[in-house]
Short mmCIF file of C-alpha atoms and ligand atoms in Angstrom, two decimals:
data_model
loop_
_atom_site.label_atom_id
_atom_site.label_comp_id
_atom_site.label_asym_id
_atom_site.label_seq_id
_atom_site.Cartn_x
_atom_site.Cartn_y
_atom_site.Cartn_z
CA UNK A 1 81.93 140.28 25.73
CA UNK A 2 79.68 140.42 28.77
CA UNK A 3 79.60 143.44 30.84
CA UNK A 4 79.40 142.96 34.67
CA UNK A 5 76.61 144.23 37.00
CA UNK A 6 77.03 143.94 40.73
CA UNK A 7 74.28 144.42 43.09
CA UNK A 8 74.81 144.68 46.66
CA UNK A 9 73.16 146.55 49.64
CA UNK A 10 75.95 148.74 50.31
CA UNK A 11 77.74 150.39 47.23
CA UNK A 12 81.36 151.48 47.53
CA UNK A 13 81.08 154.80 45.86
CA UNK A 14 84.57 156.45 44.86
CA UNK A 15 85.08 159.22 47.47
CA UNK A 16 88.02 161.64 47.27
CA UNK A 17 90.58 160.50 49.83
CA UNK A 18 88.69 157.67 51.09
CA UNK A 19 90.38 154.35 51.20
CA UNK A 20 88.44 151.46 49.82
CA UNK A 21 88.64 148.09 51.40
CA UNK A 22 90.01 145.06 49.70
CA UNK A 23 86.59 143.62 48.42
CA UNK A 24 85.64 147.06 46.98
CA UNK A 25 88.81 147.47 45.23
CA UNK A 26 88.58 143.88 43.89
CA UNK A 27 85.03 144.49 42.46
CA UNK A 28 85.90 147.89 41.14
CA UNK A 29 88.93 146.23 39.32
CA UNK A 30 86.60 143.59 37.54
CA UNK A 31 83.83 146.31 36.97
CA UNK A 32 86.61 148.60 35.24
CA UNK A 33 87.93 145.82 33.13
CA UNK A 34 84.64 144.24 31.97
CA UNK A 35 82.85 147.40 31.92
CA UNK A 36 80.09 147.66 34.38
CA UNK A 37 77.53 148.83 36.66
CA UNK A 38 77.20 148.66 40.56
CA UNK A 39 73.69 149.14 41.87
CA UNK A 40 72.39 149.28 45.61
CA UNK A 41 71.35 151.35 48.41
CA UNK A 42 72.62 154.89 48.78
CA UNK A 43 72.81 154.51 52.44
CA UNK A 44 70.13 157.41 52.58
CA UNK A 45 66.82 157.13 54.09
CA UNK A 46 64.26 159.43 52.46
CA UNK A 47 62.26 160.73 55.52
CA UNK A 48 59.56 162.37 53.67
CA UNK A 49 58.44 158.95 52.27
CA UNK A 50 59.49 160.28 48.70
CA UNK A 51 61.96 158.24 47.08
CA UNK A 52 63.64 160.20 44.45
CA UNK A 53 64.80 158.13 41.26
CA UNK A 54 67.91 156.46 41.36
CA UNK A 55 71.19 158.39 41.01
CA UNK A 56 73.95 157.45 38.61
CA UNK A 57 77.67 158.60 38.60
CA UNK A 58 80.22 157.26 36.23
CA UNK A 59 83.67 157.22 37.57
CA UNK A 60 86.78 155.43 36.31
CA UNK A 61 84.65 153.67 33.68
CA UNK A 62 82.17 152.38 36.16
CA UNK A 63 78.53 153.44 36.44
CA UNK A 64 77.24 153.49 40.05
CA UNK A 65 73.53 153.62 40.41
CA UNK A 66 72.13 154.09 44.02
CA UNK A 67 68.70 154.38 45.28
CA UNK A 68 67.44 155.73 48.57
CA UNK A 69 65.15 153.74 50.97
CA UNK A 70 61.91 155.18 52.73
CA UNK A 71 62.02 155.08 56.66
CA UNK A 72 59.39 152.24 56.50
CA UNK A 73 61.73 150.14 53.92
CA UNK A 74 64.81 150.97 56.23
CA UNK A 75 62.84 149.63 59.08
CA UNK A 76 61.26 146.75 57.50
CA UNK A 77 63.90 145.69 54.90
CA UNK A 78 67.26 146.66 56.66
CA UNK A 79 66.60 146.79 60.51
CA UNK A 80 63.83 144.38 60.24
CA UNK A 81 63.92 141.21 58.15
CA UNK A 82 67.69 141.49 57.12
CA UNK A 83 69.26 142.22 60.40
CA UNK A 84 66.75 141.08 62.89
CA UNK A 85 65.67 137.81 61.09
CA UNK A 86 68.16 136.70 58.67
CA UNK A 87 71.22 137.86 60.39
CA UNK A 88 70.69 136.12 63.80
CA UNK A 89 69.17 132.81 61.96
CA UNK A 90 72.18 132.78 59.34
CA UNK A 91 74.56 133.10 62.47
CA UNK A 92 72.78 130.04 64.17
CA UNK A 93 71.21 132.30 66.79
CA UNK A 94 67.60 131.11 67.03
CA UNK A 95 66.97 132.66 70.44
CA UNK A 96 67.60 136.11 68.90
CA UNK A 97 65.31 135.33 65.72
CA UNK A 98 62.77 138.07 65.20
CA UNK A 99 59.89 137.21 63.19
CA UNK A 100 57.26 139.81 61.64
CA UNK A 101 55.23 139.39 58.70
CA UNK A 102 55.42 143.01 58.18
CA UNK A 103 59.18 143.11 57.98
CA UNK A 104 59.10 140.23 55.67
CA UNK A 105 56.89 141.84 53.39
CA UNK A 106 59.29 144.99 53.50
CA UNK A 107 62.01 142.73 52.52
CA UNK A 108 60.27 141.41 49.48
CA UNK A 109 59.04 144.82 48.67
CA UNK A 110 62.31 146.44 48.52
CA UNK A 111 63.92 143.63 46.52
CA UNK A 112 61.06 143.82 44.04
CA UNK A 113 61.55 147.60 43.72
CA UNK A 114 65.45 147.15 43.24
CA UNK A 115 64.70 144.79 40.66
CA UNK A 116 62.24 147.02 38.85
CA UNK A 117 64.81 149.75 38.97
CA UNK A 118 67.62 147.51 37.90
CA UNK A 119 65.83 145.76 34.97
CA UNK A 120 65.63 148.50 32.37
CA UNK A 121 69.63 149.06 32.77
CA UNK A 122 70.27 145.32 32.08
CA UNK A 123 71.65 144.44 28.52
CA UNK A 124 71.01 141.01 26.97
CA UNK A 125 74.61 139.80 27.55
CA UNK A 126 75.29 141.18 30.96
CA UNK A 127 76.52 138.79 33.70
CA UNK A 128 74.82 139.81 36.91
CA UNK A 129 76.41 139.14 40.26
CA UNK A 130 74.24 139.76 43.46
CA UNK A 131 75.77 139.82 46.92
CA UNK A 132 74.62 138.85 50.34
CA UNK A 133 71.53 138.12 52.44
CA UNK A 134 69.67 141.34 51.88
CA UNK A 135 69.15 140.55 48.26
CA UNK A 136 68.39 136.97 48.02
CA UNK A 137 65.02 137.51 46.24
CA UNK A 138 66.39 139.93 43.74
CA UNK A 139 67.21 137.27 41.06
CA UNK A 140 63.92 135.71 41.10
CA UNK A 141 62.28 139.29 40.92
CA UNK A 142 64.65 140.01 37.92
CA UNK A 143 63.51 136.77 36.26
CA UNK A 144 59.87 137.79 36.70
CA UNK A 145 60.46 140.77 34.82
CA UNK A 146 62.10 138.71 31.90
CA UNK A 147 65.83 139.07 32.70
CA UNK A 148 67.09 135.64 31.30
CA UNK A 149 70.82 136.65 31.83
CA UNK A 150 73.40 134.78 33.66
CA UNK A 151 73.09 135.26 37.42
CA UNK A 152 75.25 134.45 40.47
CA UNK A 153 74.61 135.22 43.93
CA UNK A 154 77.36 135.10 46.75
CA UNK A 155 76.56 134.73 50.43
CA UNK A 156 78.87 136.50 52.53
CA UNK A 157 77.61 135.18 55.74
CA UNK A 158 77.17 131.46 56.86
CA UNK A 159 74.22 129.37 55.64
CA UNK A 160 72.25 127.77 58.56
CA UNK A 161 71.70 123.86 58.55
CA UNK A 162 68.12 122.91 57.32
CA UNK A 163 67.08 122.14 60.88
CA UNK A 164 67.55 125.83 61.83
CA UNK A 165 66.30 127.22 58.42
CA UNK A 166 62.97 125.72 58.86
CA UNK A 167 62.25 128.05 61.85
CA UNK A 168 61.89 130.90 59.48
CA UNK A 169 58.33 131.42 58.04
CA UNK A 170 58.90 131.87 54.18
CA UNK A 171 61.99 129.60 54.28
CA UNK A 172 60.71 127.79 51.20
CA UNK A 173 60.38 130.96 49.33
CA UNK A 174 63.93 132.15 50.17
CA UNK A 175 65.51 128.84 49.02
CA UNK A 176 63.35 128.89 45.94
CA UNK A 177 64.66 132.48 45.26
CA UNK A 178 68.21 131.25 45.64
CA UNK A 179 67.38 128.62 43.02
CA UNK A 180 66.70 131.43 40.39
CA UNK A 181 70.52 132.08 40.21
CA UNK A 182 72.76 129.73 37.88
CA UNK A 183 75.51 129.85 40.44
CA UNK A 184 75.03 130.05 44.25
CA UNK A 185 78.48 130.89 46.14
CA UNK A 186 79.12 130.16 49.62
CA UNK A 187 82.15 130.94 51.83
CA UNK A 188 82.75 127.18 53.02
CA UNK A 189 81.97 123.59 52.30
CA UNK A 190 79.81 123.41 55.34
CA UNK A 191 77.61 126.23 54.00
CA UNK A 192 77.30 124.51 50.81
CA UNK A 193 76.49 121.23 52.47
CA UNK A 194 73.66 122.99 54.56
CA UNK A 195 72.11 124.55 51.43
CA UNK A 196 72.23 121.19 49.46
CA UNK A 197 70.79 119.47 52.46
CA UNK A 198 67.78 121.59 52.48
CA UNK A 199 67.41 121.40 48.53
CA UNK A 200 67.74 117.43 48.65
CA UNK A 201 65.43 117.37 51.77
CA UNK A 202 62.88 119.90 52.49
CA UNK A 203 62.69 121.13 48.68
CA UNK A 204 62.73 117.35 47.44
CA UNK A 205 65.13 118.52 44.71
CA UNK A 206 67.81 116.59 42.94
CA UNK A 207 71.40 116.78 43.85
CA UNK A 208 73.84 115.75 41.08
CA UNK A 209 77.76 115.86 40.74
CA UNK A 210 79.93 119.04 41.79
CA UNK A 211 77.18 120.92 43.67
CA UNK A 212 74.84 120.74 40.56
CA UNK A 213 71.12 120.62 41.77
CA UNK A 214 67.67 120.82 40.17
CA UNK A 215 64.69 122.18 42.44
CA UNK A 216 61.79 124.32 41.91
CA UNK A 217 61.86 123.74 38.20
CA UNK A 218 65.41 125.22 37.91
CA UNK A 219 68.88 123.78 37.56
CA UNK A 220 72.00 125.67 39.11
CA UNK A 221 75.00 125.08 40.91
CA UNK A 222 76.30 125.71 44.44
CA UNK A 223 79.92 125.92 45.33
CA UNK A 224 82.36 127.27 48.13
CA UNK A 225 84.37 130.31 47.24
CA UNK A 226 86.28 131.39 50.45
CA UNK A 227 86.79 135.05 50.09
CA UNK A 228 90.22 136.52 50.64
CA UNK A 229 91.95 139.87 50.93
CA UNK A 230 94.15 142.12 49.02
CA UNK A 231 97.27 140.45 50.68
CA UNK A 232 100.27 142.06 49.00
CA UNK A 233 98.94 145.57 49.46
CA UNK A 234 97.75 145.06 52.97
CA UNK A 235 100.99 143.62 53.97
CA UNK A 236 102.68 146.54 52.37
CA UNK A 237 100.31 149.02 54.18
CA UNK A 238 101.06 147.34 57.50
CA UNK A 239 104.86 147.42 56.97
CA UNK A 240 104.51 151.21 56.00
CA UNK A 241 102.35 151.79 59.10
CA UNK A 242 105.04 150.34 61.42
CA UNK A 243 106.41 153.93 61.90
CA UNK A 244 103.16 155.88 61.73
CA UNK A 245 102.59 158.32 64.66
CA UNK A 246 99.48 156.25 65.54
CA UNK A 247 101.34 152.87 65.71
CA UNK A 248 104.26 154.69 67.53
CA UNK A 249 101.78 156.08 69.99
CA UNK A 250 100.26 152.82 70.61
CA UNK A 251 103.64 151.32 71.11
CA UNK A 252 104.67 153.84 73.59
CA UNK A 253 101.58 153.51 75.57
CA UNK A 254 102.17 149.83 76.10
CA UNK A 255 105.33 150.39 77.86
CA UNK A 256 106.88 147.22 76.87
CA UNK A 257 103.95 145.05 77.64
CA UNK A 258 102.41 142.65 74.87
CA UNK A 259 99.27 143.67 73.22
CA UNK A 260 96.34 141.32 72.56
CA UNK A 261 94.03 142.79 69.97
CA UNK A 262 90.34 142.14 68.83
CA UNK A 263 88.99 144.27 66.07
CA UNK A 264 85.35 144.09 64.72
CA UNK A 265 82.02 145.59 64.28
CA UNK A 266 80.12 145.74 67.60
CA UNK A 267 78.13 142.75 66.56
CA UNK A 268 76.68 139.66 68.90
CA UNK A 269 78.03 137.26 66.07
CA UNK A 270 81.49 138.23 67.01
CA UNK A 271 81.60 136.63 70.68
CA UNK A 272 82.72 139.59 72.47
CA UNK A 273 81.04 139.01 75.91
CA UNK A 274 82.67 135.51 75.62
CA UNK A 275 85.92 137.11 74.72
CA UNK A 276 85.91 139.31 77.86
CA UNK A 277 85.15 136.33 80.03
CA UNK A 278 88.24 134.49 78.39
CA UNK A 279 90.33 137.70 79.43
CA UNK A 280 88.92 137.37 82.83
CA UNK A 281 89.78 133.83 82.96
CA UNK A 282 93.22 134.43 81.82
CA UNK A 283 93.81 137.04 84.61
CA UNK A 284 92.55 134.71 87.04
CA UNK A 285 94.13 131.43 85.94
CA UNK A 286 97.46 132.79 84.64
CA UNK A 287 98.37 135.28 87.39
CA UNK A 288 102.03 135.33 86.23
CA UNK A 289 101.03 137.04 83.21
CA UNK A 290 99.16 139.87 84.85
CA UNK A 291 101.02 143.34 83.88
CA UNK A 292 102.88 141.58 80.91
CA UNK A 293 99.80 142.34 78.54
CA UNK A 294 96.94 144.54 77.69
CA UNK A 295 93.91 143.66 75.81
CA UNK A 296 92.58 146.30 73.41
CA UNK A 297 89.27 145.66 72.04
CA UNK A 298 88.13 147.87 69.10
CA UNK A 299 84.50 147.55 68.63
CA UNK A 300 83.11 149.91 65.90
CA UNK A 301 79.37 150.90 66.36
CA UNK A 302 77.10 149.03 63.90
CA UNK A 303 73.27 148.71 63.32
CA UNK A 304 72.63 150.85 66.38
CA UNK A 305 68.82 151.16 65.79
CA UNK A 306 68.50 147.55 66.38
CA UNK A 307 67.93 147.12 70.11
CA UNK A 308 70.12 143.76 70.38
CA UNK A 309 73.01 145.76 69.18
CA UNK A 310 72.26 148.53 72.03
CA UNK A 311 72.07 145.88 74.61
CA UNK A 312 75.32 144.47 73.56
CA UNK A 313 77.09 147.66 73.89
CA UNK A 314 75.81 148.19 77.37
CA UNK A 315 77.04 144.51 78.15
CA UNK A 316 80.34 145.15 76.92
CA UNK A 317 80.92 148.54 78.70
CA UNK A 318 79.69 146.73 81.90
CA UNK A 319 82.26 143.78 81.38
CA UNK A 320 85.18 146.17 80.61
CA UNK A 321 84.40 148.15 83.76
CA UNK A 322 84.20 144.99 85.90
CA UNK A 323 87.38 143.41 84.69
CA UNK A 324 89.34 146.70 84.93
CA UNK A 325 87.80 147.48 88.43
CA UNK A 326 88.90 143.96 89.59
CA UNK A 327 92.42 143.68 88.23
CA UNK A 328 93.64 147.13 87.43
CA UNK A 329 96.65 148.52 89.54
CA UNK A 330 97.22 152.27 89.85
CA UNK A 331 99.82 152.02 87.05
CA UNK A 332 98.16 149.41 84.86
CA UNK A 333 94.87 148.26 83.51
CA UNK A 334 94.29 145.07 81.46
CA UNK A 335 91.40 146.26 79.26
CA UNK A 336 91.12 148.93 76.71
CA UNK A 337 87.76 149.19 75.31
CA UNK A 338 87.25 151.42 72.25
CA UNK A 339 83.96 151.90 70.97
CA UNK A 340 84.80 153.39 67.65
CA UNK A 341 86.16 152.44 64.15
CA UNK A 342 89.62 153.38 62.86
CA UNK A 343 90.73 153.31 59.35
CA UNK A 344 92.36 150.71 57.37
CA UNK A 345 95.86 152.19 57.56
CA UNK A 346 95.75 152.82 61.22
CA UNK A 347 94.41 149.21 61.76
CA UNK A 348 97.12 147.70 59.69
CA UNK A 349 99.78 149.33 62.10
CA UNK A 350 97.91 148.10 65.03
CA UNK A 351 97.59 144.57 63.76
CA UNK A 352 101.34 144.63 63.13
CA UNK A 353 102.11 145.71 66.84
CA UNK A 354 99.78 143.06 68.41
CA UNK A 355 101.59 140.04 69.93
CA UNK A 356 98.13 138.26 69.58
CA UNK A 357 95.23 138.57 67.23
CA UNK A 358 92.32 137.51 69.09
CA UNK A 359 89.29 136.61 66.49
CA UNK A 360 86.73 134.60 68.22
CA UNK A 361 83.28 134.80 66.65
CA UNK A 362 80.57 132.34 67.63
CA UNK A 363 79.81 132.04 64.07
CA UNK A 364 81.33 134.02 61.05
CA UNK A 365 81.13 133.55 57.24
CA UNK A 366 84.71 134.08 56.73
CA UNK A 367 86.30 136.72 59.13
CA UNK A 368 88.83 138.90 57.03
CA UNK A 369 90.23 140.37 60.24
CA UNK A 370 91.89 137.00 60.67
CA UNK A 371 93.52 137.16 57.38
CA UNK A 372 94.41 140.76 57.54
CA UNK A 373 96.10 140.01 61.01
CA UNK A 374 98.28 137.56 59.40
CA UNK A 375 99.09 139.71 56.25
CA UNK A 376 100.21 142.49 58.62
CA UNK A 377 102.78 140.50 60.46
CA UNK A 378 106.44 141.18 60.64
CA UNK A 379 107.90 137.92 59.03
CA UNK A 380 110.85 138.00 61.30
CA UNK A 381 108.89 138.47 64.47
CA UNK A 382 105.17 137.66 63.70
CA UNK A 383 102.34 137.56 66.18
CA UNK A 384 100.09 134.61 67.09
CA UNK A 385 96.46 134.30 65.78
CA UNK A 386 93.97 132.90 68.25
CA UNK A 387 91.11 131.91 65.97
CA UNK A 388 87.55 130.51 66.65
CA UNK A 389 86.68 127.23 64.99
CA UNK A 390 83.43 128.81 63.89
CA UNK A 391 84.93 131.45 61.68
CA UNK A 392 84.93 130.36 58.09
CA UNK A 393 88.69 131.31 57.85
CA UNK A 394 89.48 128.44 60.40
CA UNK A 395 89.15 126.15 57.74
CA UNK A 396 92.05 127.58 55.85
CA UNK A 397 94.20 129.13 58.61
CA UNK A 398 94.61 125.95 60.53
CA UNK A 399 98.11 126.93 61.93
CA UNK A 400 96.46 129.44 64.09
CA UNK A 401 95.60 128.44 67.62
CA UNK A 402 92.17 126.98 67.04
CA UNK A 403 89.75 127.60 69.95
CA UNK A 404 86.22 127.07 71.00
CA UNK A 405 84.82 130.59 71.77
CA UNK A 406 82.15 129.25 74.16
CA UNK A 407 84.94 127.65 76.47
CA UNK A 408 86.55 130.65 78.37
CA UNK A 409 89.28 128.40 79.90
CA UNK A 410 90.35 127.08 76.60
CA UNK A 411 90.61 130.54 75.09
CA UNK A 412 92.44 131.58 78.19
CA UNK A 413 94.99 128.84 77.82
CA UNK A 414 95.65 129.63 74.06
CA UNK A 415 96.14 133.25 75.01
CA UNK A 416 98.65 132.28 77.71
CA UNK A 417 100.49 129.86 75.20
CA UNK A 418 100.49 132.68 72.31
CA UNK A 419 101.89 135.15 74.92
CA UNK A 420 104.83 133.03 75.63
CA UNK A 421 105.19 131.14 72.34
CA UNK A 422 108.76 130.86 71.07
CA UNK A 423 109.82 132.98 67.99
CA UNK A 424 110.55 129.62 65.92
CA UNK A 425 107.05 128.31 66.66
CA UNK A 426 105.50 131.67 65.75
CA UNK A 427 107.32 131.99 62.40
CA UNK A 428 106.61 128.73 61.20
CA UNK A 429 102.85 128.96 62.06
CA UNK A 430 102.69 132.38 60.45
CA UNK A 431 104.37 131.09 57.36
CA UNK A 432 102.09 128.45 56.75
CA UNK A 433 99.03 130.75 57.27
CA UNK A 434 100.67 133.39 55.16
CA UNK A 435 101.03 131.01 52.42
CA UNK A 436 97.36 130.33 52.21
CA UNK A 437 96.36 133.93 52.57
CA UNK A 438 98.82 134.74 49.63
CA UNK A 439 97.43 132.03 47.65
CA UNK A 440 93.75 132.76 48.03
CA UNK A 441 93.43 136.35 47.59
CA UNK A 442 90.11 138.59 47.08
CA UNK A 443 91.20 138.52 43.34
CA UNK A 444 91.50 134.72 43.12
CA UNK A 445 88.08 134.59 44.82
CA UNK A 446 86.41 137.11 42.52
CA UNK A 447 87.95 135.40 39.29
CA UNK A 448 87.01 132.05 40.50
CA UNK A 449 83.22 132.93 40.93
CA UNK A 450 83.00 135.13 37.89
CA UNK A 451 84.95 132.41 35.87
CA UNK A 452 82.58 129.76 36.90
CA UNK A 453 79.60 132.14 36.25
CA UNK A 454 80.73 133.23 32.84
CA UNK A 455 81.97 130.05 31.59
CA UNK A 456 78.75 128.09 32.07
CA UNK A 457 79.85 126.58 35.28
CA UNK A 458 82.80 124.71 34.45
CA UNK A 459 83.67 121.88 36.95
CA UNK A 460 85.68 123.40 39.90
CA UNK A 461 86.99 121.64 42.96
CA UNK A 462 85.94 123.61 45.87
CA UNK A 463 87.77 126.66 44.82
CA UNK A 464 89.05 127.36 41.45
CA UNK A 465 91.42 129.85 40.06
CA UNK A 466 90.49 130.29 36.31
CA UNK A 467 92.70 132.17 34.39
CA UNK A 468 91.59 135.75 32.99
CA UNK A 469 90.78 134.50 29.49
CA UNK A 470 87.53 132.81 30.71
CA UNK A 471 86.29 136.24 31.71
CA UNK A 472 86.70 137.94 28.29
CA UNK A 473 88.81 140.71 29.81
CA UNK A 474 88.79 143.46 27.16
CA UNK A 475 88.67 147.25 27.76
CA UNK A 476 85.07 147.86 27.58
CA UNK A 477 83.05 150.70 26.17
CA UNK A 478 81.04 152.19 28.76
CA UNK A 479 77.78 154.02 27.78
CA UNK A 480 74.66 153.68 29.93
CA UNK A 481 72.37 150.80 28.96
CA UNK A 482 69.52 151.29 26.49
CA UNK A 483 66.37 152.22 28.62
CA UNK A 484 68.37 153.90 31.46
CA UNK A 485 66.70 157.05 32.47
CA UNK A 486 69.10 159.84 31.45
CA UNK A 487 69.94 163.39 32.77
CA UNK A 488 67.19 164.32 35.06
CA UNK A 489 68.73 162.37 37.95
CA UNK A 490 72.22 161.82 36.81
CA UNK A 491 74.58 163.36 38.89
O1 F6P B 1 79.11 140.75 56.50
C1 F6P B 1 77.85 141.08 56.20
C2 F6P B 1 77.66 142.66 56.09
O2 F6P B 1 76.36 142.83 55.94
C3 F6P B 1 78.39 143.37 54.91
O3 F6P B 1 78.04 143.18 53.95
C4 F6P B 1 78.85 144.55 55.42
O4 F6P B 1 79.59 145.28 55.11
C5 F6P B 1 78.79 144.54 57.00
O5 F6P B 1 78.18 143.39 57.27
C6 F6P B 1 78.37 145.79 57.79
O6 F6P B 1 77.04 145.65 58.10
P1 F6P B 1 75.95 146.87 57.62
O7 F6P B 1 75.93 146.97 56.18
O8 F6P B 1 74.71 146.43 58.16
O9 F6P B 1 76.54 148.06 58.11
#
């Protein structure tokens, strides 16, 4: 029976009283059943330049091992190459691409250091699952250290088409590193197509059946695994939150007006300035709807040390002020712009309250807010999802009102339609979306990926739902791996 090792930039450590998100719960659940280790950045920056040895904590049968970054690593690896180079590139924003050899070297250095720390903890039959763009070279680094285990990688963001990817100095090395994995998972078929397009073109690799490919001397498989949410528990949470003080306070403050709600990290991929333009357009072109709705945008601060994010914050503050200045009356204002995050439970109640869920990224790997909004609705009186065609979730949630976020008039028209949509149409659109969100949950996503990885990559259609037998799910013994450095730094 194989043990599972998960590697991700952020590690969801169990904290008293903290509510873990759906992804963290699903990964912890697999780690608990298979026995496992979760390795990644602690979120701490060692300001004095001396990184202490990794810290391990065991909880619920899972060993969490986290390591700090130096200030230089944090700047070059996290703020730099991950979030100022790969993030804009992977979201198709070449104009925002920052290229620096220093940050690229920092990115490679941190991946190599993570691999060196992790390698001694790996057992011979462990299955290793690496997550996201921060850690693309990690698998290759582990291979260099002699780790021959089955290894999978899942990219949570979109993958750029080859014509964009080649703008990145070091693109070849990055794709070669992806080829070090046995299975490379993406959110959508478009991402798989983009990746295989590069492999078959730039890399002169061979593309076989069912996403199999050979390039840079290795054979592997690429496939789409659209991530889902913990649908049943999120729906239950939203129903329970319908009567919470926060939800009641929000409903009271609306004074019978309908709520258009947007919730995201304050990130330029989310299309927030375009969304504000669409709201302005709605107020201009559908004047009859004035005073009948309020638009509430929750934008949780994110990556504030990256200049682009700070600039976006200023831009949104000014847009909210402009629209409110222009359209507010003494007893009504159209925009509530909130620059902070709320916990999961509070958001679930807010989603349920909103007549319209507005999710209009310019590019997004999946966008789970769209799925959570659907799951949170009251089946007898559901709201309407207005969804960007550039969110991965638009592939599945086709009964949403699908819009082009660059076209403010089109988004405004969709919002007007959503605000006035008859209940019978709302219910039928919601049912169709809920069927999808119920069928493809975060658990089916996890099991599909791990099933393919563990079973030697059996043929899948784009998205498989393997049974649990393939995973060898038995209660695991959970000692630390041989070679793991003991007590000195164990917490
Ligand atoms: O979706 C990409 C992602 O990096 C997630 O892995 C992460 O949870 C989220 O964005 C937040 O970003 P950060 O880890 O930079 O705060």
